[in-house]
Structures are given as C-alpha cells and as structure tokens.
Coordinates of C-alpha atoms and ligand atoms in Angstrom, one line a residue:
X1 CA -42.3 44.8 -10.3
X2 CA -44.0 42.8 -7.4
X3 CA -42.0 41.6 -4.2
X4 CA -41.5 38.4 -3.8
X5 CA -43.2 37.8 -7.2
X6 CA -46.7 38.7 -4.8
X7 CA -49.8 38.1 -7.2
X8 CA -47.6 37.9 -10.3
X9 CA -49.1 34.6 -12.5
X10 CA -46.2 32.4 -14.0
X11 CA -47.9 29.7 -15.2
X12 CA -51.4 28.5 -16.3
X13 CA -51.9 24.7 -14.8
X14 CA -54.6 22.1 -14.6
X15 CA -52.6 20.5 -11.1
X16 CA -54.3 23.2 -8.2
X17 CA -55.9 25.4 -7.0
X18 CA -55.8 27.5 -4.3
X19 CA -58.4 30.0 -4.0
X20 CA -57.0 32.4 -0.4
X21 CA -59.7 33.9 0.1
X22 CA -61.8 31.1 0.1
X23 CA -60.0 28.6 2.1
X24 CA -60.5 26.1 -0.5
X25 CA -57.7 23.7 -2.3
X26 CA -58.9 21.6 -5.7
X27 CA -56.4 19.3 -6.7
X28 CA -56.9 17.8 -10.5
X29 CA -60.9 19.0 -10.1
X30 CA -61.1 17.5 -6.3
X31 CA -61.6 19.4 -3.2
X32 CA -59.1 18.6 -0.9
X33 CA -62.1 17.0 1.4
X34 CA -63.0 14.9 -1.1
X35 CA -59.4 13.7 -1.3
X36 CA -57.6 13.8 2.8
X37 CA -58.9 10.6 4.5
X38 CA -60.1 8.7 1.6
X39 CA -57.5 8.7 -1.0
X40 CA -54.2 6.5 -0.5
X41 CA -50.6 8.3 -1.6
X42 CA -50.7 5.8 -4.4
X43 CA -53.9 6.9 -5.9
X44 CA -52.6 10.3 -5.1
X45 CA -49.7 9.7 -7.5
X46 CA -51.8 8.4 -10.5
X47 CA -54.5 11.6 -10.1
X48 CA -51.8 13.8 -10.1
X49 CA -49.1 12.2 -13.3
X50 CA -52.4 11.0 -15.4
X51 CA -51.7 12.5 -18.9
X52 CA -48.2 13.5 -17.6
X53 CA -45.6 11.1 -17.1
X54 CA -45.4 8.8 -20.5
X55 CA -44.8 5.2 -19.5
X56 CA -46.1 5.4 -15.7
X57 CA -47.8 2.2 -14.9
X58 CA -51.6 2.0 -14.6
X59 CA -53.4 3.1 -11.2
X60 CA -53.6 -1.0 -10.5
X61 CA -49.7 -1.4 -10.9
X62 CA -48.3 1.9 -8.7
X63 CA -48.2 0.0 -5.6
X64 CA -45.9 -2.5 -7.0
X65 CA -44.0 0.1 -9.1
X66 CA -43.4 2.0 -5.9
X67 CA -42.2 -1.0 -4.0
X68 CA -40.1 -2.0 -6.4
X69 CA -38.3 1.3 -6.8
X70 CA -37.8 1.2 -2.8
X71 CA -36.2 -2.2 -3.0
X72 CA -34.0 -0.8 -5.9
X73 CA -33.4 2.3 -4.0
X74 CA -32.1 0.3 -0.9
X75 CA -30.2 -2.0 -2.6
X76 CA -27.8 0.8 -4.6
X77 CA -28.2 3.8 -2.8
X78 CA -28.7 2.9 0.9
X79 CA -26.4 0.0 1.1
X80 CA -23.7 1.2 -0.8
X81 CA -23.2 5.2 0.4
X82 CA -21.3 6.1 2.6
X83 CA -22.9 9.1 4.4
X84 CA -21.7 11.1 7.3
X85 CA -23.9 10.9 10.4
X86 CA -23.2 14.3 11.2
X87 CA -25.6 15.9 8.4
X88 CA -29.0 16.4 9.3
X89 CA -32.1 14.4 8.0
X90 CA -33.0 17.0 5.0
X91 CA -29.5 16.7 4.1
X92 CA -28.7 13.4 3.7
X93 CA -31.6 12.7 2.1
X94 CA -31.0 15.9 -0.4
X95 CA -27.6 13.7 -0.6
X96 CA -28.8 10.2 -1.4
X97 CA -31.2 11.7 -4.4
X98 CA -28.6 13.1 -5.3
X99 CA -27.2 9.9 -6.5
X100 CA -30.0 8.8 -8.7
X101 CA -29.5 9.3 -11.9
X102 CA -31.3 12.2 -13.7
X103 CA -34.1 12.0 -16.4
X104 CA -37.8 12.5 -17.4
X105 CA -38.7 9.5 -18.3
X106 CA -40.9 7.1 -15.9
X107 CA -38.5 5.1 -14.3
X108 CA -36.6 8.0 -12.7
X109 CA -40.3 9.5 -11.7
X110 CA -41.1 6.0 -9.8
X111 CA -37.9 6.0 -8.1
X112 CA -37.9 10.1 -6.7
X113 CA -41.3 8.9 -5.3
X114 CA -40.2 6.5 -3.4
X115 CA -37.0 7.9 -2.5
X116 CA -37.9 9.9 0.7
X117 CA -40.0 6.5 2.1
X118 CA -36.7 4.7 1.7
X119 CA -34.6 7.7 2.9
X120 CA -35.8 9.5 5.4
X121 CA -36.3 6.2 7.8
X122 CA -32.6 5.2 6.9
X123 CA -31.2 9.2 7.4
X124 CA -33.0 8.9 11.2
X125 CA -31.3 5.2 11.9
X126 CA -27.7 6.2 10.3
X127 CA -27.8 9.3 13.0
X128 CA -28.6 7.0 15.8
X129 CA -25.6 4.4 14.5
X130 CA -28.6 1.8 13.8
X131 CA -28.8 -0.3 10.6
X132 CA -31.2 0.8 8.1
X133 CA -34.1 -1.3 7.8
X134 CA -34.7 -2.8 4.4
X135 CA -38.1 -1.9 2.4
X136 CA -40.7 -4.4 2.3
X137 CA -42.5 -4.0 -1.1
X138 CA -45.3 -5.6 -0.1
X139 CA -46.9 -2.6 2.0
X140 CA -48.4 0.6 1.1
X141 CA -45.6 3.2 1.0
X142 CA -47.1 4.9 4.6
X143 CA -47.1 1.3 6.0
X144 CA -43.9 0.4 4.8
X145 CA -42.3 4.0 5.8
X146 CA -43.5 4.0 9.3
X147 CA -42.0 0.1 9.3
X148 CA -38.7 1.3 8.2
X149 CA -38.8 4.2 10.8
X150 CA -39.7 2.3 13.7
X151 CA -38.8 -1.2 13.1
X152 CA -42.5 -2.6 13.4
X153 CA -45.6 -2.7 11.4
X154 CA -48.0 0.3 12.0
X155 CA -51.4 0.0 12.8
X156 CA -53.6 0.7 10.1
X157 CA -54.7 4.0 11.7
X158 CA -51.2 5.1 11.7
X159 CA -50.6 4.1 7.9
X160 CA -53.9 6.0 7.1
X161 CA -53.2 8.6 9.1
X162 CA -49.5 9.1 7.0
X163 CA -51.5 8.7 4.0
X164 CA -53.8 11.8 4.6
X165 CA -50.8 13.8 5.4
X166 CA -49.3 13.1 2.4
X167 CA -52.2 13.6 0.2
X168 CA -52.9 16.8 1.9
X169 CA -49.7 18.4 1.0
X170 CA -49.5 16.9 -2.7
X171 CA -49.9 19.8 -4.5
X172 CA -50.2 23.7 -3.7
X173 CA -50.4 25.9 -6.4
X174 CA -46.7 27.9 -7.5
X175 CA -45.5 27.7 -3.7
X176 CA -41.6 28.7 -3.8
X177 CA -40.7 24.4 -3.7
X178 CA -42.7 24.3 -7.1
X179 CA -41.9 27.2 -8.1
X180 CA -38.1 26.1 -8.3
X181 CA -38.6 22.7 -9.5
X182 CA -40.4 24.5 -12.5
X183 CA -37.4 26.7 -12.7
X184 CA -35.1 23.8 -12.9
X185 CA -37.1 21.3 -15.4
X186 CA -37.8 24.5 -17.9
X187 CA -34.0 23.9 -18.3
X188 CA -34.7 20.4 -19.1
X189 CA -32.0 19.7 -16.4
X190 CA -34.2 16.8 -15.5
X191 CA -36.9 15.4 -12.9
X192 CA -34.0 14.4 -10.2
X193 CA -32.2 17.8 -10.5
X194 CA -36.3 19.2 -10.3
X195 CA -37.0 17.8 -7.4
X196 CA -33.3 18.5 -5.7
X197 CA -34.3 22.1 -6.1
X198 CA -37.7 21.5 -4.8
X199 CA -36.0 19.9 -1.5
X200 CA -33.8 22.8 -1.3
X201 CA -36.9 25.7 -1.2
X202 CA -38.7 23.3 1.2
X203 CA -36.3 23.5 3.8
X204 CA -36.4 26.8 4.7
X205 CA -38.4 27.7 8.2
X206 CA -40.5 30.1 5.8
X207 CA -41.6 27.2 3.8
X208 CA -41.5 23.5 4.8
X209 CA -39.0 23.9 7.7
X210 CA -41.6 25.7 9.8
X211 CA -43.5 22.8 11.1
X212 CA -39.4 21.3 13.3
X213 CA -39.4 25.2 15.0
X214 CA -43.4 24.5 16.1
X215 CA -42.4 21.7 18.2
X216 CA -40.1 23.6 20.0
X217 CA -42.4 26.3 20.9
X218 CA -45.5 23.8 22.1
X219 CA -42.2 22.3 24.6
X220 CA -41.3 26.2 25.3
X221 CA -44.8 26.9 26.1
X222 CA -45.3 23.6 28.0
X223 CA -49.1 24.4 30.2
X224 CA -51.6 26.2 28.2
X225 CA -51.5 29.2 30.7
X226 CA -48.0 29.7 29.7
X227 CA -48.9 30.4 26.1
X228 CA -50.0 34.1 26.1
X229 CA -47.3 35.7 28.0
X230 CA -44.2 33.0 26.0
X231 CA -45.9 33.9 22.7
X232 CA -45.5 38.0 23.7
X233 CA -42.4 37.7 24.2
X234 CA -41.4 35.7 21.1
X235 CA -42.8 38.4 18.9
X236 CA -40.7 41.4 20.9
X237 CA -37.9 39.5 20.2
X238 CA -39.1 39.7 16.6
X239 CA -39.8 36.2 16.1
X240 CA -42.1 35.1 13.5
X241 CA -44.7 32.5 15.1
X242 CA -44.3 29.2 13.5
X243 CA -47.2 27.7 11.8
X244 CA -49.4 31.2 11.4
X245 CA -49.3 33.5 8.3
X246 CA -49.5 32.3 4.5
X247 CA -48.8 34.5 1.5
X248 CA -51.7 33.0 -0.6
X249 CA -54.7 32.2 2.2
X250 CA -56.2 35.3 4.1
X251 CA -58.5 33.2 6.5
X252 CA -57.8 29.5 7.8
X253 CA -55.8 27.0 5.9
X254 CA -58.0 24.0 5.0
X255 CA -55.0 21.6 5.3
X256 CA -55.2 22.6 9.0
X257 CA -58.4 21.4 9.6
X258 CA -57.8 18.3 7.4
X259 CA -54.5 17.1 9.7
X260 CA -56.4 18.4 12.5
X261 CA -58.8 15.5 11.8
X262 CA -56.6 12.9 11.3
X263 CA -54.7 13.5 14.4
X264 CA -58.2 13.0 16.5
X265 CA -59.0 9.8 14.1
X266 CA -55.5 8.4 14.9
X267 CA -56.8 8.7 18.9
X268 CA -52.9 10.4 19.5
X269 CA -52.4 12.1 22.9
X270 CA -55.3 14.4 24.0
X271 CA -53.3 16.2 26.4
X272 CA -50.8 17.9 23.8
X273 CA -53.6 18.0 21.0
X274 CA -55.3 20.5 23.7
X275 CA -52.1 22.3 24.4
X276 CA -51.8 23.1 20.6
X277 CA -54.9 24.4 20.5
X278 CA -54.4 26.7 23.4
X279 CA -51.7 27.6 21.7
X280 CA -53.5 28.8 18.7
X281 CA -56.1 30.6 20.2
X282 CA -53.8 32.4 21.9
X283 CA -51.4 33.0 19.0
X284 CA -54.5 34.3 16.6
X285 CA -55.5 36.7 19.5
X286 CA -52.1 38.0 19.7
X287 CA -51.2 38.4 15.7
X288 CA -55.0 40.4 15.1
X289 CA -53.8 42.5 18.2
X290 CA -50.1 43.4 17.2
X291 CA -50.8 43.1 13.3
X292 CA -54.4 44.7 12.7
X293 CA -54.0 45.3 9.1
X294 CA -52.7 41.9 8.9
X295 CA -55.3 38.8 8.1
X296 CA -52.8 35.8 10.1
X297 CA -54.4 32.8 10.6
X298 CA -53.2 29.3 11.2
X299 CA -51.2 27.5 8.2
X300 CA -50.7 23.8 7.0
X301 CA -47.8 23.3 9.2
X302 CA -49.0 23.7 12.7
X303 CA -51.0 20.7 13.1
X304 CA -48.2 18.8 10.5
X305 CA -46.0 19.4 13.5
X306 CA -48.8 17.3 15.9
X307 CA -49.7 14.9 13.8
X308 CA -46.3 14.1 12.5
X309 CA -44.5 13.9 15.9
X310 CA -47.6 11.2 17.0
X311 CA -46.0 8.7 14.0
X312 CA -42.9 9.1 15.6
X313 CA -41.4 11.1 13.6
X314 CA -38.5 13.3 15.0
X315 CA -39.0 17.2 14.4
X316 CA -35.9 17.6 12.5
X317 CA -37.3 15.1 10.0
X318 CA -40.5 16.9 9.2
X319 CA -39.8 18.2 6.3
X320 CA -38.8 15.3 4.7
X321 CA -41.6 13.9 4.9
X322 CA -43.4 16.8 3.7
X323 CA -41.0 15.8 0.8
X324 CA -42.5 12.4 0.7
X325 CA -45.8 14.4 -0.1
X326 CA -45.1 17.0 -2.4
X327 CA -42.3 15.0 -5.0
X328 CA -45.8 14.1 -6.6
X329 CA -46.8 17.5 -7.2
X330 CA -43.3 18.8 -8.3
X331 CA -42.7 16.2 -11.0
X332 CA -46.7 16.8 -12.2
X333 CA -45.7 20.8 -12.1
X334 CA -42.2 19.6 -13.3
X335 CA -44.0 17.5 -16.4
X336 CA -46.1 20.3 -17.3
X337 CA -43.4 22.7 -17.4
X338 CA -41.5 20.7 -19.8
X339 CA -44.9 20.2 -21.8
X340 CA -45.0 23.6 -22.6
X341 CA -41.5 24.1 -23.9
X342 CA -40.5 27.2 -22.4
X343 CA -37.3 28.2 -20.2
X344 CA -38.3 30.4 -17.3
X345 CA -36.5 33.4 -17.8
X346 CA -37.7 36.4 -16.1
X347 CA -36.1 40.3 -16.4
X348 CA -34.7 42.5 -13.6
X349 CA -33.7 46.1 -13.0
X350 CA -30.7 47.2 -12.9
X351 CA -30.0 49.5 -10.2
X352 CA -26.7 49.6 -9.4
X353 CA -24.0 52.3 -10.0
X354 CA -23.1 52.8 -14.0
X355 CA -19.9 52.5 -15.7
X356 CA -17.6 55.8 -15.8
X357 CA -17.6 57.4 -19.4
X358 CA -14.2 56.9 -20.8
X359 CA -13.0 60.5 -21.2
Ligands
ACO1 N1 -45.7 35.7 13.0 C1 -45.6 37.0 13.2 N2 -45.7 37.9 12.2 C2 -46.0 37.5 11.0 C3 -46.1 36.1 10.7 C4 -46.0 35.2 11.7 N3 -46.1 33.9 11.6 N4 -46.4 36.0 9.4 C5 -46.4 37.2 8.8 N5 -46.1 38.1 9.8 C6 -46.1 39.6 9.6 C7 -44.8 40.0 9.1 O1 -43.9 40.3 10.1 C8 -45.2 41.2 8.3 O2 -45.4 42.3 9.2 P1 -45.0 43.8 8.7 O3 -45.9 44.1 7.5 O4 -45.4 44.6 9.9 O5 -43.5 43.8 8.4 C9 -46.5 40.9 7.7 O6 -47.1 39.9 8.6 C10 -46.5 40.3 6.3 O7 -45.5 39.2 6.3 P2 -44.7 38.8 5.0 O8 -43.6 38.0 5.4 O9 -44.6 40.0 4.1 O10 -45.8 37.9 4.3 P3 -45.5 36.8 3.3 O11 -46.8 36.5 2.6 O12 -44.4 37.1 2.5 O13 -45.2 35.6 4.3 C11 -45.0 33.5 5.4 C12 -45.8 34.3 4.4 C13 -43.5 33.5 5.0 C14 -45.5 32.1 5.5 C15 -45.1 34.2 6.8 O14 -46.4 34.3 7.2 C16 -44.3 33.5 7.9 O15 -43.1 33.8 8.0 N6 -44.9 32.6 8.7 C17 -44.2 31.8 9.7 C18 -43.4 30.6 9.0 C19 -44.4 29.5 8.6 O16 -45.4 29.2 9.2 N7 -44.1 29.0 7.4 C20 -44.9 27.9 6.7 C21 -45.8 28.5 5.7 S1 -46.9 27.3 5.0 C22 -45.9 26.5 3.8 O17 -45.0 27.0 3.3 C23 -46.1 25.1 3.6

C-alpha cells in the first residue's frame, strides 16, 4: 500500500509526461517549450483530442466550434440561471456545468471547453451585481475571455499571454484533478460529470486552489525585506508555503519558468514581479533549511498567481481559469479512459474492529 497512491502507476497514456526529476513536461511528444508561447489554446485542444474525441471538428474549424459553443452556452445557461451571488467563483461555475447536459460525444466536449471562458467572466460580474457580457465568437477564446471579464478587447499581448497559461497547464500526468475525472468517465458517467469531478479536486489549496492563497502572502509580505522574517513565522504556525513543494518534481517546475516568461513578455508591473521573486529566494532558502531531507522547490502556481492577477483576474477566480486550461486534458484522459473499457476499482484494507462471534 502506497500513501496517497505515491509512485503507484494507474494508467499507461500517450497524453504526458512528466519526468520529476528531470524538470521536463512532453505533452502528445512536445516539450512544453516547444508548446508555451507559440501554441494557441485552440491548437492546444486539437493536439490533445486528435484520435480521441469522434466527431470533433478539424484543427481549421475549432475556433468556430468553440465560439459557437460559447454563444450557445450564454444564451441557455447564462441568461436563463438563476444563481446566487453569494457562492464563490469555483462554485458557480461548478454550478452552471452543472446544467449541461452529460455525454461523450463531441458536442458536449466542445461545449465543457468553452464553458469556463463563458463562465468564469459572468460568475466575477454576477458577484459584483453587473450584467454578464455576451461572447463574441469571433475572437480567440483568451481574447474573447479577457473581453467578457473586463468589458474591453485585450491587447494581443494579453490574449497571448492567457494563451500560454492555458497551454501550460493542459495536461499533467495522473495529478489528483485527472485522476478523478478518470475515476468518474471509467463509470461511463459521462464527460460533464468527468469534468465536474475534475473541478472539484482542483479546488483544493493543495492542488489548483494554491495559486488565490499566494496572493495573499505577496500582500502579507508587502517589501522584499519583509519576506524572510513573514515566511518564518508562517511555517511556525505550521503553514504550508503556497506555490513551493510538488509530489511528482524534485527540482524546479518548468511551468514556473514558462509563466515566468510570459509575465516579462506581457511588460506587467516590474515592481511586484521583483517582490515575487524576493519572495522565492527567500522561501527556497527557508524550506532547504527547516526541511533538509526535503527537495522543495518552486511549483506551477506561484508565478500562475503573478501572471494571472496582471489579466485582471481576481485571486478567488484563479482556479477557474486553471479550469479553462486543464478541461482539455481531462476529457483527452477522460476519452482514453473510456477507450480502454475498464472501471477503476481499486482494493483497501480493512482495519477496523471485527464482528463478535455469535456464541
Ligand atoms: N511548505 C512547507 N512545507 C512543505 C511544503 C510547503 N509548500 N510542501 C511540502 N512540505 C513538507 C511537508 O510538511 C512534509 O514535511 P514532513 O515530512 O516533515 O511532514 C514534506 O514536505 C512532504 O510533504 P507532503 O505533503 O507529504 O508531500 P506531497 O508530495 O504529498 O505534497 C503538495 C505535495 C501537496 C503540493 C505540497 O508540496 C504542498 O502542500 N504545497 C503547497 C500547496 C501548493 O503549492 N499546491 C500546488 C501544487 S501544484 C498543483 O497541484 C497544480
């Protein structure tokens, strides 16, 4: 038995990669540096379902498809739910997939991609009492999903920098999101019910919730000098240190470096870029000194938390659009699953107290 499942193998798949002690992510036979910065979400979505989803339209026709399923999206989920303001982003848009209707088939793929582009920007404006703004199929699903959250058309560093976000979180071997979405389509529950699972392990701070709590500490920590001594006193409190520490990698996360470089391309505020890394030198010095046996290093969701909150996005959004990224790479794990026809079903041991012997 292996805690937490640690270095058990549950599936064989042809979708990624990751190699921890390495640093090194292939997704579909690509290095991830092939792939962050020059690869839009829609080409994303056709290297990833190739072979997987039958029916999905050719490379050429995903942009349309995509902006089509956002208009449809709008139109009968959007417009017509009512939704209280008082849940928080990740639940309302947990809510509104909710209401799509489940399946394998193409169609309901097209439409769970696009759903967090259509619902995350509408969760953020029904919390503030705004309007949603309507989709604009036109755009590339980062231009059009900044457009929705802000109101205005994004500048094409912006879209571009979305786009290498959400490429760069695509896919990630059997973390606990996939994992669960596997879980859920060996069941042949269906792709929405998949991906409702796959939301649901996301949002914890020890997955895809960590990058919300990061935010808070860069504002906690506020000057650079601060960052040694507020850091210290996180960890005797026996916090964990958000953004640092990954069950797979044992040195850097590449994804780091990859956002890291799109937040410098996208020209976003140099003062709290330098903070952040202030903050991680510090952090890295502190986590070999207190936990020596320990290789912690910096994770994806450190410089998500930078690069994320310079679109404008608000913290307690993040991982929705983490979402945004990874519904490719659980319906692709999702498909596979399916492909190979059998129901996750795992043992445990029984160690509890026995029945009395009748006497
Ligand atoms: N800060 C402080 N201590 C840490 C951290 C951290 N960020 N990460 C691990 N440790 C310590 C643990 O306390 C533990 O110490 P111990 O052996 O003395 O008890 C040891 O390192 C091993 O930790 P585990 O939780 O057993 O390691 P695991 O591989 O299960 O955890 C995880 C990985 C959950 C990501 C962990 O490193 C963590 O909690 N990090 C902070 C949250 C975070 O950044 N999450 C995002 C991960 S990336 C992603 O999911 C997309």
């Amino acid at each position: 038995m292996s805690d937490g499942l640690e270095n058990v193998v549950a599936a064989h798949t042809v979708l990624s990669d990751v190699d921890g002690a390495a640093g090194r992510l292939v997704i579909r036979g690509h290095s991830l540096d092939e792939l962050a910065g020059h690869t839009s979400f829609e080409q994303m979505v056709s290297l990833m379902l190739d072979g997987f989803v039958p029916g999905l339209p050719a490379a050429k026709d995903i942009p349309a498809a995509l902006g089509a399923a956002r208009r449809e999206l709008f139109e009968t989920v959007v417009a017509k739910a009512a939704l209280p303001a008082e849940l928080g982003p990740v639940e309302l848009v947990r809510a509104m997939t909710a209401l799509i209707p489940d399946g394998e088939d193409a169609g309901t793929a097209l439409r769970l991609l696009a759903a967090p582009a259509v619902f995350t920007p509408a969760a953020l404006r029904i919390r503030q009492g705004l309007a949603p703004i309507a989709p604009d199929p036109a755009l590339s699903q980062a231009a059009d999903t900044l457009r929705m959250l802000t109101g205005t058309a994004p500048t094409q560093q912006q879209a571009a920098a979305l786009d290498t976000y959400l490429v760069t979180v695509a896919d990630h071997g059997l973390n606990a999101s996939t994992f669960a979405a596997r879980v859920v389509a060996s069941t042949r529950a269906g792709l929405v019910s998949a991906v409702l699972a796959g939301i649901s392990a996301l949002k914890g701070p020890l997955h895809g919730g960590a990058p919300g709590p990061v935010i808070e500490m860069l504002d906690a920590i506020g000057e650079p000098a601060n960052a040694r001594a507020q850091l210290e006193a996180a960890l005797d409190r026996g916090d964990r240190l958000m953004g640092f520490g990954h069950r797979v990698y044992r040195v850097r996360d590449p994804r780091a470096d990859a956002l890291k470089g799109a937040i410098r391309r996208l020209g976003a505020d140099s003062g709290r870029l330098a903070l952040a890394e202030a903050v991680e030198q510090a952090a890295l010095a502190i986590l070999r000194e207190r936990k020596p046996n320990r290789t912690l290093e910096t994770n994806v969701e450190f410089y998500t938390a930078l690069l994320l909150e310079a679109l404008e996005f608000t913290p307690d959004s993040f991982t929705c659009v983490f979402a945004l990224g990874r519904t490719v790479g659980w319906i692709a794990h999702a498909h596979e699953q399916i492909a190979g026809g059998k129901l996750i079903r795992p043992q445990s041991v029984y160690v509890g107290p026995q029945p009395r012997q009748a006497a």
